[in-house]
PDB file of C-alpha atoms in Angstrom:
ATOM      1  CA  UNK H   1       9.091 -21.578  -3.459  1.00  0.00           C
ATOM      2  CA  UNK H   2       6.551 -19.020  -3.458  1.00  0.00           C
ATOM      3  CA  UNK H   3       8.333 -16.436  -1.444  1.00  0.00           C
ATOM      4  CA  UNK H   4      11.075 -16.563  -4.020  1.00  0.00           C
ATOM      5  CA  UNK H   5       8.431 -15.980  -6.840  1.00  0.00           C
ATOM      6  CA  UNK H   6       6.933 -12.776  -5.458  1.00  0.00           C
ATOM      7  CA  UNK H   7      10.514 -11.635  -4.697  1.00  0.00           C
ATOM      8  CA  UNK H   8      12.042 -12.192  -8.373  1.00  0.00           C
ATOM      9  CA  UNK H   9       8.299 -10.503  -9.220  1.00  0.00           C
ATOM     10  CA  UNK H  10       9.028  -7.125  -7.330  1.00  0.00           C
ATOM     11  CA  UNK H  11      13.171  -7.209  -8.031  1.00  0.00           C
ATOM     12  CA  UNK H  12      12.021  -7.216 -11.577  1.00  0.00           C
ATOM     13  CA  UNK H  13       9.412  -4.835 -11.150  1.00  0.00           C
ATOM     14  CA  UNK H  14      12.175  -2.647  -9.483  1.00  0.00           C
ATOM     15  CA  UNK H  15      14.595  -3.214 -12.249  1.00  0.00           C
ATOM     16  CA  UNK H  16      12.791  -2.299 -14.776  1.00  0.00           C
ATOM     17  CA  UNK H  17      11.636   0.673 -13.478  1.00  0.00           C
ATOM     18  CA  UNK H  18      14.892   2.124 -12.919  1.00  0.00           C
ATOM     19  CA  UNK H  19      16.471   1.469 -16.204  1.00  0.00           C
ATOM     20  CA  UNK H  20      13.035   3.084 -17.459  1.00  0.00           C
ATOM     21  CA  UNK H  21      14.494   6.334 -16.412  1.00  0.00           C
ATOM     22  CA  UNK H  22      18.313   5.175 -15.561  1.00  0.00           C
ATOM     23  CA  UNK H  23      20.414   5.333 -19.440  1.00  0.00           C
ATOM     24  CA  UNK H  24      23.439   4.471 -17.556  1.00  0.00           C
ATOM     25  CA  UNK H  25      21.750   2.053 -15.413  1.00  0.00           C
ATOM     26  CA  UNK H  26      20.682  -0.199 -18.002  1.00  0.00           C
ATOM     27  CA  UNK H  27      24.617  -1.644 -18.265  1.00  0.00           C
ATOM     28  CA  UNK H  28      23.957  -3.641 -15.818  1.00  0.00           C
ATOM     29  CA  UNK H  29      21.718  -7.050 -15.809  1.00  0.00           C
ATOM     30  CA  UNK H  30      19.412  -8.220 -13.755  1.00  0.00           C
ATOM     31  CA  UNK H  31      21.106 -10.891 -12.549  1.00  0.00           C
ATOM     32  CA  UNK H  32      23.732  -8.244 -11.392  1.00  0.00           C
ATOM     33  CA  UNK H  33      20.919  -6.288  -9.934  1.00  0.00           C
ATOM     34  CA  UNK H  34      19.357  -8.865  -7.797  1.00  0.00           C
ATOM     35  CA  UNK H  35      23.241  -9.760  -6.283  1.00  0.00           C
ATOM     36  CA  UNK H  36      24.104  -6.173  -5.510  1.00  0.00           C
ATOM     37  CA  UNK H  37      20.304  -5.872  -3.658  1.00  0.00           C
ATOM     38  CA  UNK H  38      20.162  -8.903  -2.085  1.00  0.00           C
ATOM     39  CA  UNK H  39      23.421  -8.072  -0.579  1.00  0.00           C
ATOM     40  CA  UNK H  40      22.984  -4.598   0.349  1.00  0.00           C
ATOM     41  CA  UNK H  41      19.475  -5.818   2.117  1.00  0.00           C
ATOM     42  CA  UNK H  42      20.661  -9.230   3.719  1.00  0.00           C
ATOM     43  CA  UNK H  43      22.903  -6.355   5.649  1.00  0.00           C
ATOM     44  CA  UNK H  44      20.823  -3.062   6.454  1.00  0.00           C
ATOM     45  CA  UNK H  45      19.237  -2.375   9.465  1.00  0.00           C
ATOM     46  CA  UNK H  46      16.173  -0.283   9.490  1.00  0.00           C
ATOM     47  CA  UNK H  47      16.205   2.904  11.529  1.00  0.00           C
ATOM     48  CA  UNK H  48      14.645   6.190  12.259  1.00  0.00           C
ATOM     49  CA  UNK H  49      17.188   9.286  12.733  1.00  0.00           C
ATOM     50  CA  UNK H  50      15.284  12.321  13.760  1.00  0.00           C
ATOM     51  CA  UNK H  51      12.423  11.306  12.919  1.00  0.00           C
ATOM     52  CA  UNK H  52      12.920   9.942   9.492  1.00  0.00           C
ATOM     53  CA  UNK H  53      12.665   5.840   8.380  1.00  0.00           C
ATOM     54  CA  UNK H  54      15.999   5.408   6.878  1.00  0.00           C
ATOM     55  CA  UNK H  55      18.192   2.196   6.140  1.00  0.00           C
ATOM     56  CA  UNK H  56      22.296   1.370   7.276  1.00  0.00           C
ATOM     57  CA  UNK H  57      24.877  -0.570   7.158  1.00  0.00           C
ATOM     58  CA  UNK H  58      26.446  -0.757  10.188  1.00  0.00           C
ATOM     59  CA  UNK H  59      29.782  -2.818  10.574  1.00  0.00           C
ATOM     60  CA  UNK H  60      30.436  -5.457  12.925  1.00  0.00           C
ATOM     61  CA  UNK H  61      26.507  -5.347  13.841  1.00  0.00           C
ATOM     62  CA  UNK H  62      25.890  -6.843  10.702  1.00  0.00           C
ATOM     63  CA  UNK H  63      27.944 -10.088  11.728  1.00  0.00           C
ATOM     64  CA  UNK H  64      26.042 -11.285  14.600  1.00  0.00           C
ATOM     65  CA  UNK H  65      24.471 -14.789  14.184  1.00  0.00           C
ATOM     66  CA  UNK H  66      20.552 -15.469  15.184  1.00  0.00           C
ATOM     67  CA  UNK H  67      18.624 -16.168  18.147  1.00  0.00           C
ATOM     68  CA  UNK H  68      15.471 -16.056  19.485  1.00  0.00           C
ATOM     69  CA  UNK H  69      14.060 -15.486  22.096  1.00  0.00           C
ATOM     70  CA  UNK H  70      16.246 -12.095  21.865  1.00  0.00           C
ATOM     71  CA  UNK H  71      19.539 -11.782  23.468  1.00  0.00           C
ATOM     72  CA  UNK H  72      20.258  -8.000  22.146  1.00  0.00           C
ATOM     73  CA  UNK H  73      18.280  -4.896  21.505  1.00  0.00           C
ATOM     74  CA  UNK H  74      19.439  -2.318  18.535  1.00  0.00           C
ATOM     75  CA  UNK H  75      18.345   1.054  17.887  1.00  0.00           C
ATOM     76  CA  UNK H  76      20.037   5.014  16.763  1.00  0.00           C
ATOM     77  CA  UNK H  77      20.506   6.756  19.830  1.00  0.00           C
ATOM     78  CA  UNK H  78      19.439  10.415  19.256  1.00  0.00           C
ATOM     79  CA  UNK H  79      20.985  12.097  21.411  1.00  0.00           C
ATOM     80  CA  UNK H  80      25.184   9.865  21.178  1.00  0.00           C
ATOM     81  CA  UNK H  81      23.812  10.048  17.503  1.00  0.00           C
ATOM     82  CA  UNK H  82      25.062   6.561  16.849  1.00  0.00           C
ATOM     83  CA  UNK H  83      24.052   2.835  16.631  1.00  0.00           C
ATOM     84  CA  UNK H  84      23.801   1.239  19.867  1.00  0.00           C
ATOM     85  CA  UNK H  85      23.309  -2.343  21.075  1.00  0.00           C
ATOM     86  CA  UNK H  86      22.560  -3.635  24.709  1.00  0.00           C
ATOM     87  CA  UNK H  87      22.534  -6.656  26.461  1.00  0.00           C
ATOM     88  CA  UNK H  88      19.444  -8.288  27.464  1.00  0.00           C
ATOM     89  CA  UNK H  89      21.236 -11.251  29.315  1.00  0.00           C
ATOM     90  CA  UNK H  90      24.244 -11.494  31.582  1.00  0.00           C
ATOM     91  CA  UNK H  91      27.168 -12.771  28.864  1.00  0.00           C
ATOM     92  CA  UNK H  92      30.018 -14.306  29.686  1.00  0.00           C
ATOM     93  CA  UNK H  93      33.460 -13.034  28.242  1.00  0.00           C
ATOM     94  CA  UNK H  94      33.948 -14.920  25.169  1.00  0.00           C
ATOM     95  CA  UNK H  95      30.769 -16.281  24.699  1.00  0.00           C
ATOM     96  CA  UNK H  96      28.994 -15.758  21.409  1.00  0.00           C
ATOM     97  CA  UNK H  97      26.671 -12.335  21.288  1.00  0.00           C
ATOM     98  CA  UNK H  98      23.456 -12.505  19.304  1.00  0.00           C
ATOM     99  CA  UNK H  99      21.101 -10.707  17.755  1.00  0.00           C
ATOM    100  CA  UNK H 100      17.458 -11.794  16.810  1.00  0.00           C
ATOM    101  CA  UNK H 101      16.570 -11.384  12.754  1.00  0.00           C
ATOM    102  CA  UNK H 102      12.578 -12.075  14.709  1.00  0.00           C
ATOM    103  CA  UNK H 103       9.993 -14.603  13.624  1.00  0.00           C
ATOM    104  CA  UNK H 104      10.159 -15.733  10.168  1.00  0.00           C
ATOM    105  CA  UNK H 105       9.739 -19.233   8.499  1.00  0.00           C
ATOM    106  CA  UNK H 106      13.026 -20.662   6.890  1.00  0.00           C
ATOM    107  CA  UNK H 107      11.979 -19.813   3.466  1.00  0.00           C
ATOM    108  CA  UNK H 108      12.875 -16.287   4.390  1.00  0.00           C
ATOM    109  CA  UNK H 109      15.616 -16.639   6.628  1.00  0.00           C
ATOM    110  CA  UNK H 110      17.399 -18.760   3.871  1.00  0.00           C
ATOM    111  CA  UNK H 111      16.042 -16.493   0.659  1.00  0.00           C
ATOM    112  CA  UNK H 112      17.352 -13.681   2.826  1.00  0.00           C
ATOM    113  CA  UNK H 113      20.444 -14.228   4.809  1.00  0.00           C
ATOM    114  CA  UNK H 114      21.314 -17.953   3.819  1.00  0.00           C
ATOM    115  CA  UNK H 115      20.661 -19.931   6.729  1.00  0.00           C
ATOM    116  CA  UNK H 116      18.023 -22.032   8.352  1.00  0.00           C
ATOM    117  CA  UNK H 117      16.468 -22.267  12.053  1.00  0.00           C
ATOM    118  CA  UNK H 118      15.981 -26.090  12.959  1.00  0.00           C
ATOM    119  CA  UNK H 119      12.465 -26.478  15.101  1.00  0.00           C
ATOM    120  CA  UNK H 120      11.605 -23.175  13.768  1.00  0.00           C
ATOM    121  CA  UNK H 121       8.479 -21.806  15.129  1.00  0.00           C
ATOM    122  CA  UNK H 122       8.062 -19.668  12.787  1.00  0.00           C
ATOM    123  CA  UNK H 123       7.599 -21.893   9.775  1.00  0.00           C
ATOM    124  CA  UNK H 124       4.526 -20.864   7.506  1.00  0.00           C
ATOM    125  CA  UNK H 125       2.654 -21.898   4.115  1.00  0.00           C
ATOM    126  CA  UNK H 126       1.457 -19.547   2.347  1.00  0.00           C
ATOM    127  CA  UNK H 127      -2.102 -20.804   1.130  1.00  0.00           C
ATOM    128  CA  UNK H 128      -4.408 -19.073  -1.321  1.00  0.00           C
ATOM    129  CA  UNK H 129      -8.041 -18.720  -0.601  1.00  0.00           C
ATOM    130  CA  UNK H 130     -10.298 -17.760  -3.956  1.00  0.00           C
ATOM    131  CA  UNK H 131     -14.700 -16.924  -3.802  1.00  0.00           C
ATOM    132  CA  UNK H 132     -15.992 -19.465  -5.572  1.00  0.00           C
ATOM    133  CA  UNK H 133     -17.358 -18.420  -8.570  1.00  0.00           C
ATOM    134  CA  UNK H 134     -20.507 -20.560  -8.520  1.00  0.00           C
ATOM    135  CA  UNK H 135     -21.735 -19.059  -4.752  1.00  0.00           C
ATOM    136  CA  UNK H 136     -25.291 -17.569  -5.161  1.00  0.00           C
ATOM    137  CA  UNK H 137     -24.020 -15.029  -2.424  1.00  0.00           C
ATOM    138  CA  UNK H 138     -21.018 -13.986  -4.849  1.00  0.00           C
ATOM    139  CA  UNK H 139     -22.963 -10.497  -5.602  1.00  0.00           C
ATOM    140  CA  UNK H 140     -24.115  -9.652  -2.398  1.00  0.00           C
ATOM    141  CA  UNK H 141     -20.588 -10.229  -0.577  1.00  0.00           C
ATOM    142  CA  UNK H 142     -19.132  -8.133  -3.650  1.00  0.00           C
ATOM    143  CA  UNK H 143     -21.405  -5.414  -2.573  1.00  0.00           C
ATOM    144  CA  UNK H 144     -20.289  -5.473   0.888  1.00  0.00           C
ATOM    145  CA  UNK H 145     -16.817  -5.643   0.419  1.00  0.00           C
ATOM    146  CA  UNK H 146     -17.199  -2.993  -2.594  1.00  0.00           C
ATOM    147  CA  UNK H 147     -15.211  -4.529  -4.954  1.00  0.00           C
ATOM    148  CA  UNK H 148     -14.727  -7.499  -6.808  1.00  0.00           C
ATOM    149  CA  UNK H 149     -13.573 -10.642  -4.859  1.00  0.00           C
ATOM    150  CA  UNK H 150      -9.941 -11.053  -6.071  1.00  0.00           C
ATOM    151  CA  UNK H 151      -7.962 -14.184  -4.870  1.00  0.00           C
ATOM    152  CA  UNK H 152      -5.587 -13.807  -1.611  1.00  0.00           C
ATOM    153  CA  UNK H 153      -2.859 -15.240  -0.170  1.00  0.00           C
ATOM    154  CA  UNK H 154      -2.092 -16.117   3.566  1.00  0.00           C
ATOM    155  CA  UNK H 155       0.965 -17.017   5.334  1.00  0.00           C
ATOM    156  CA  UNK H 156      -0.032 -19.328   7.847  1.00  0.00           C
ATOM    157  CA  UNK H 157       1.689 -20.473  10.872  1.00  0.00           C
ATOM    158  CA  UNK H 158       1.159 -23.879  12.831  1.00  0.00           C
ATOM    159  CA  UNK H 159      -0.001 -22.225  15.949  1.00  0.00           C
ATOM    160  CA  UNK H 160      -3.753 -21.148  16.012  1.00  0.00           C
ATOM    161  CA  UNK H 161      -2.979 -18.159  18.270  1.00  0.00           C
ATOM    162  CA  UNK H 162      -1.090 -15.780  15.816  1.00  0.00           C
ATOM    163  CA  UNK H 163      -2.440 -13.569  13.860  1.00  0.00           C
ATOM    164  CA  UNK H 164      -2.250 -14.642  10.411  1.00  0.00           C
ATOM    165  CA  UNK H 165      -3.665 -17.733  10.903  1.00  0.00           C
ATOM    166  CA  UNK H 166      -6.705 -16.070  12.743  1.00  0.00           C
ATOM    167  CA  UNK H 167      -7.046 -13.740   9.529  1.00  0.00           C
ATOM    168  CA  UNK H 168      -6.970 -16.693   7.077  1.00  0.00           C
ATOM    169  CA  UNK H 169     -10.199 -18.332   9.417  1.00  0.00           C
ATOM    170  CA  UNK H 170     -11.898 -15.445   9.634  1.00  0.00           C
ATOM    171  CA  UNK H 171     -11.360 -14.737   5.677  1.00  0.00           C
ATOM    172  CA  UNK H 172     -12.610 -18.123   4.745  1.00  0.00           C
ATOM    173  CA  UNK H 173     -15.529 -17.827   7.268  1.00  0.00           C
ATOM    174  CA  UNK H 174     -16.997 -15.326   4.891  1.00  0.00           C
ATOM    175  CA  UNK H 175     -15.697 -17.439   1.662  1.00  0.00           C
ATOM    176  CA  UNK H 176     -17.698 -20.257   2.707  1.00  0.00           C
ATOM    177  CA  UNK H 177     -20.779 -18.718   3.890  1.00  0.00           C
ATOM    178  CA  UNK H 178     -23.896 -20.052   2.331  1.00  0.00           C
ATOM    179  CA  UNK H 179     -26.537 -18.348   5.019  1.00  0.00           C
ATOM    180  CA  UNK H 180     -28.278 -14.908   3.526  1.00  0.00           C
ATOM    181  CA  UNK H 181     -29.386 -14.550   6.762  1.00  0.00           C
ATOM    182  CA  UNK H 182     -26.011 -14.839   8.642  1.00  0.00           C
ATOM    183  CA  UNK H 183     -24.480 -12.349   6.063  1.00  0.00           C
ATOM    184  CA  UNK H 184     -26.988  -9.547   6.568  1.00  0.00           C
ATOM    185  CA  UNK H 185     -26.083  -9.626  10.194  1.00  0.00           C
ATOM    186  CA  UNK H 186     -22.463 -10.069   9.779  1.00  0.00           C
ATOM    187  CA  UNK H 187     -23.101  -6.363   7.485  1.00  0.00           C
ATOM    188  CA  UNK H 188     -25.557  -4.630  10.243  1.00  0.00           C
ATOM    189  CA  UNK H 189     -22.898  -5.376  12.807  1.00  0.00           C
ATOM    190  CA  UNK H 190     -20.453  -3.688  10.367  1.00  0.00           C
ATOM    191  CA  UNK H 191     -22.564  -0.509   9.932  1.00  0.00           C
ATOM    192  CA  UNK H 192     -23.587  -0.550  13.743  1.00  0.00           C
ATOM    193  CA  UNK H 193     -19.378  -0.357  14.397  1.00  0.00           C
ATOM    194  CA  UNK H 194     -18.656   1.928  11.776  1.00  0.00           C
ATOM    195  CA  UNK H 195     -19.421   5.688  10.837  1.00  0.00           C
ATOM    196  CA  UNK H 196     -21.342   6.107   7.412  1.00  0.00           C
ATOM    197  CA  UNK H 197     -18.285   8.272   6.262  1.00  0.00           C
ATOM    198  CA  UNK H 198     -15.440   5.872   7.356  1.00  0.00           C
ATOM    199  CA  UNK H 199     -16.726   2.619   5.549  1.00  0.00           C
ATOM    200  CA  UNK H 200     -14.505   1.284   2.823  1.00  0.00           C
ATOM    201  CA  UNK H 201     -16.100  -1.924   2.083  1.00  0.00           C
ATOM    202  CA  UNK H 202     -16.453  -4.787   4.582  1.00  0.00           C
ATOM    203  CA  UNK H 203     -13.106  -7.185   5.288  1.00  0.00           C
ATOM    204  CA  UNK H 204     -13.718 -10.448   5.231  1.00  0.00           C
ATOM    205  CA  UNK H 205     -10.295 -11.200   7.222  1.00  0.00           C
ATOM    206  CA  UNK H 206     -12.682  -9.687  10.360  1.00  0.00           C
ATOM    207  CA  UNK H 207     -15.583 -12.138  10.247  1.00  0.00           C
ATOM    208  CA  UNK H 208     -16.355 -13.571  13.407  1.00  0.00           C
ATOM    209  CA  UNK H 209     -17.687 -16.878  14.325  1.00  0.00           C
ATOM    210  CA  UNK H 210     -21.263 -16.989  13.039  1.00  0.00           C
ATOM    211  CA  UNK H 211     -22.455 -20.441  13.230  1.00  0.00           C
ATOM    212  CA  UNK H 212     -21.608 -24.669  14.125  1.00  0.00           C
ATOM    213  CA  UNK H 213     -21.799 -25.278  10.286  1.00  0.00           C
ATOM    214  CA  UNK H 214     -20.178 -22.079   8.951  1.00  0.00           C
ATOM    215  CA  UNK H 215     -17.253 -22.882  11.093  1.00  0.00           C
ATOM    216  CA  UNK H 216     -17.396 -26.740  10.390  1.00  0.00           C
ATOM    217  CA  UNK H 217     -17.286 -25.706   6.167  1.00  0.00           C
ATOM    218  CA  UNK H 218     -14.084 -23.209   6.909  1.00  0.00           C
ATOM    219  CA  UNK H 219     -11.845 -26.189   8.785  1.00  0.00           C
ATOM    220  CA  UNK H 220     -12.905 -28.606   5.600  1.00  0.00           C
ATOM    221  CA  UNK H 221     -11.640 -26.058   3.486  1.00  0.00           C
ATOM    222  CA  UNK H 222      -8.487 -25.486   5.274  1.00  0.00           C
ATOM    223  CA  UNK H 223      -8.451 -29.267   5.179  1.00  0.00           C
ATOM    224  CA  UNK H 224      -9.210 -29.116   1.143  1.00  0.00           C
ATOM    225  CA  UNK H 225      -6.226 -26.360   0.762  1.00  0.00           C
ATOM    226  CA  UNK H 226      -3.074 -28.132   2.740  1.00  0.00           C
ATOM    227  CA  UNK H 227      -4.044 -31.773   1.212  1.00  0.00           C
ATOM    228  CA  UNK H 228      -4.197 -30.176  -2.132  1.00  0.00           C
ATOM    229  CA  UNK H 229      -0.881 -28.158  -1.427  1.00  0.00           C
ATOM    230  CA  UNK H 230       0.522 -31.424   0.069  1.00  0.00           C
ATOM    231  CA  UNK H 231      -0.477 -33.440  -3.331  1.00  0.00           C
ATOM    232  CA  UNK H 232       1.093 -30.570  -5.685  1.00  0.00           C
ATOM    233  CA  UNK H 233       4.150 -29.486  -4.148  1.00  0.00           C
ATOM    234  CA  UNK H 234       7.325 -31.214  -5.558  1.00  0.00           C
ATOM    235  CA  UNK H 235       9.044 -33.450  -3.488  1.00  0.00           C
ATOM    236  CA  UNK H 236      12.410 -32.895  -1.938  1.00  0.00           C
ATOM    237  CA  UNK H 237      13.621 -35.997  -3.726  1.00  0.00           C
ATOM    238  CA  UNK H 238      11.850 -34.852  -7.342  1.00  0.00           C
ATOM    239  CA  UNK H 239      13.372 -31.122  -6.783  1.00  0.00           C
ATOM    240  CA  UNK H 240      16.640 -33.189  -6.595  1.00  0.00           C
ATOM    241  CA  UNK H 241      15.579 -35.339 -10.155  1.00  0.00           C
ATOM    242  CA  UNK H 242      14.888 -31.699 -11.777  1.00  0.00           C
ATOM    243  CA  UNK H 243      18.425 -30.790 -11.133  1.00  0.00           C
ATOM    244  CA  UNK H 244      20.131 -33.822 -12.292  1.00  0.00           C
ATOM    245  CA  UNK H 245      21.590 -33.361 -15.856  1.00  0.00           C
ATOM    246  CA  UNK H 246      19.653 -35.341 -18.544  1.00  0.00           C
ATOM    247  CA  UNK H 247      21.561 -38.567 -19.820  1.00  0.00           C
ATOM    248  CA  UNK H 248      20.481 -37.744 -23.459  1.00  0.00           C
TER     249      UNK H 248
END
């Protein structure tokens, strides 16, 4: 899946650019690399200790299964100068406690820790969104972003509410705008918001509604992207074929 793409991506990134400076580091593989991270990081918490983001392991905390919504909060107590967790929720003696690894689709939960969340809310796809080369606006909307139009990629969820998916409308509002007219307002209401010293370039992922047919071309495009994703994604049954040894 794509998540695990952009993931080998930056491990190897990472790799390489410690055994650029690392002699003794270079021993190892990358394969080895990629086991001893994605075990060190399936098991760190994040924390801040006097003031400073830092990462732990802490024992025992590491071991408690997922749930949301939360049944447990976590967080370095400054002043016992140790990890703490506390209840949310009455719990019974022997009854399971849990912890909440928060909202992420199953692609991460299992590239991560190596489980899945059935009915998972938090399910995305990630969909890119790329200017169309061909748009006689395609200069103008450069010159408000201030710089070139560069593909993107969203991670949207199913509900219409969260903010991702709000960011990938409002992005392909401005992809799909064809009105001159609507676009010089969409930039005057920039540079009425904005000082002249704070502007860095219009973003696109802010565009508000602007019109019945600009917003009818964005939902055929979201349309256009998931069929298209839909028609070009593998198929749990021909990921299955892929992995079945030849009979040559």
């Amino acid at each position: 899946g794509i998540n695990a793409e952009y993931m080998g991506a930056d491990l190897k990134k990472d790799y390489d650019a410690i055994a650029e400076v690392s002699e003794e580091f270079r021993q190892y593989s990358f394969e080895e690399f990629c086991w001893a991270r994605m075990t060190a990081s399936s098991r760190i918490f994040g924390l801040n200790i006097n003031g400073q983001k830092t990462d732990a392991f802490v024992p025992f905390a590491d071991m408690l299964n997922h749930r949301r919504p939360k049944q447990t909060s976590w967080t370095y107590d400054q002043e016992r100068e140790g990890f703490i967790i506390e209840a949310l929720e009455d719990i019974e003696r022997g009854e399971p406690v849990y912890d909440s690894y928060g909202k992420k689709c199953n692609s991460r939960f299992f590239l991560n820790y190596g489980f899945i969340v059935l009915n998972n809310d938090g399910n995305e796809v990630a969909l890119k969104v790329s200017f169309d080369k061909s748009d006689p606006l395609l200069q103008r909307k450069e010159q408000m972003m201030q710089e070139s139009p560069k593909d993107k990629i969203f991670r949207v969820m199913s509900s219409v509410e969260e903010n991702n998916v709000l960011e990938f409308f409002a992005y392909l509002r401005f992809v799909e705008l064809r009105d001159q007219n609507k676009l010089v307002y969409l930039y005057g209401v920039y540079e009425a918001n904005t000082n002249s010293e704070e502007r860095e370039g219009y973003k696109p992922q802010k565009t508000p509604p602007v019109s019945i047919e600009n917003e009818t071309d964005m939902l055929k495009k979201v349309k256009q992207l998931c069929t298209c994703l839909l028609y070009t994604s593998p198929s749990p049954r021909d990921r299955q074929k892929s992995r079945m040894p030849s009979s040559a």
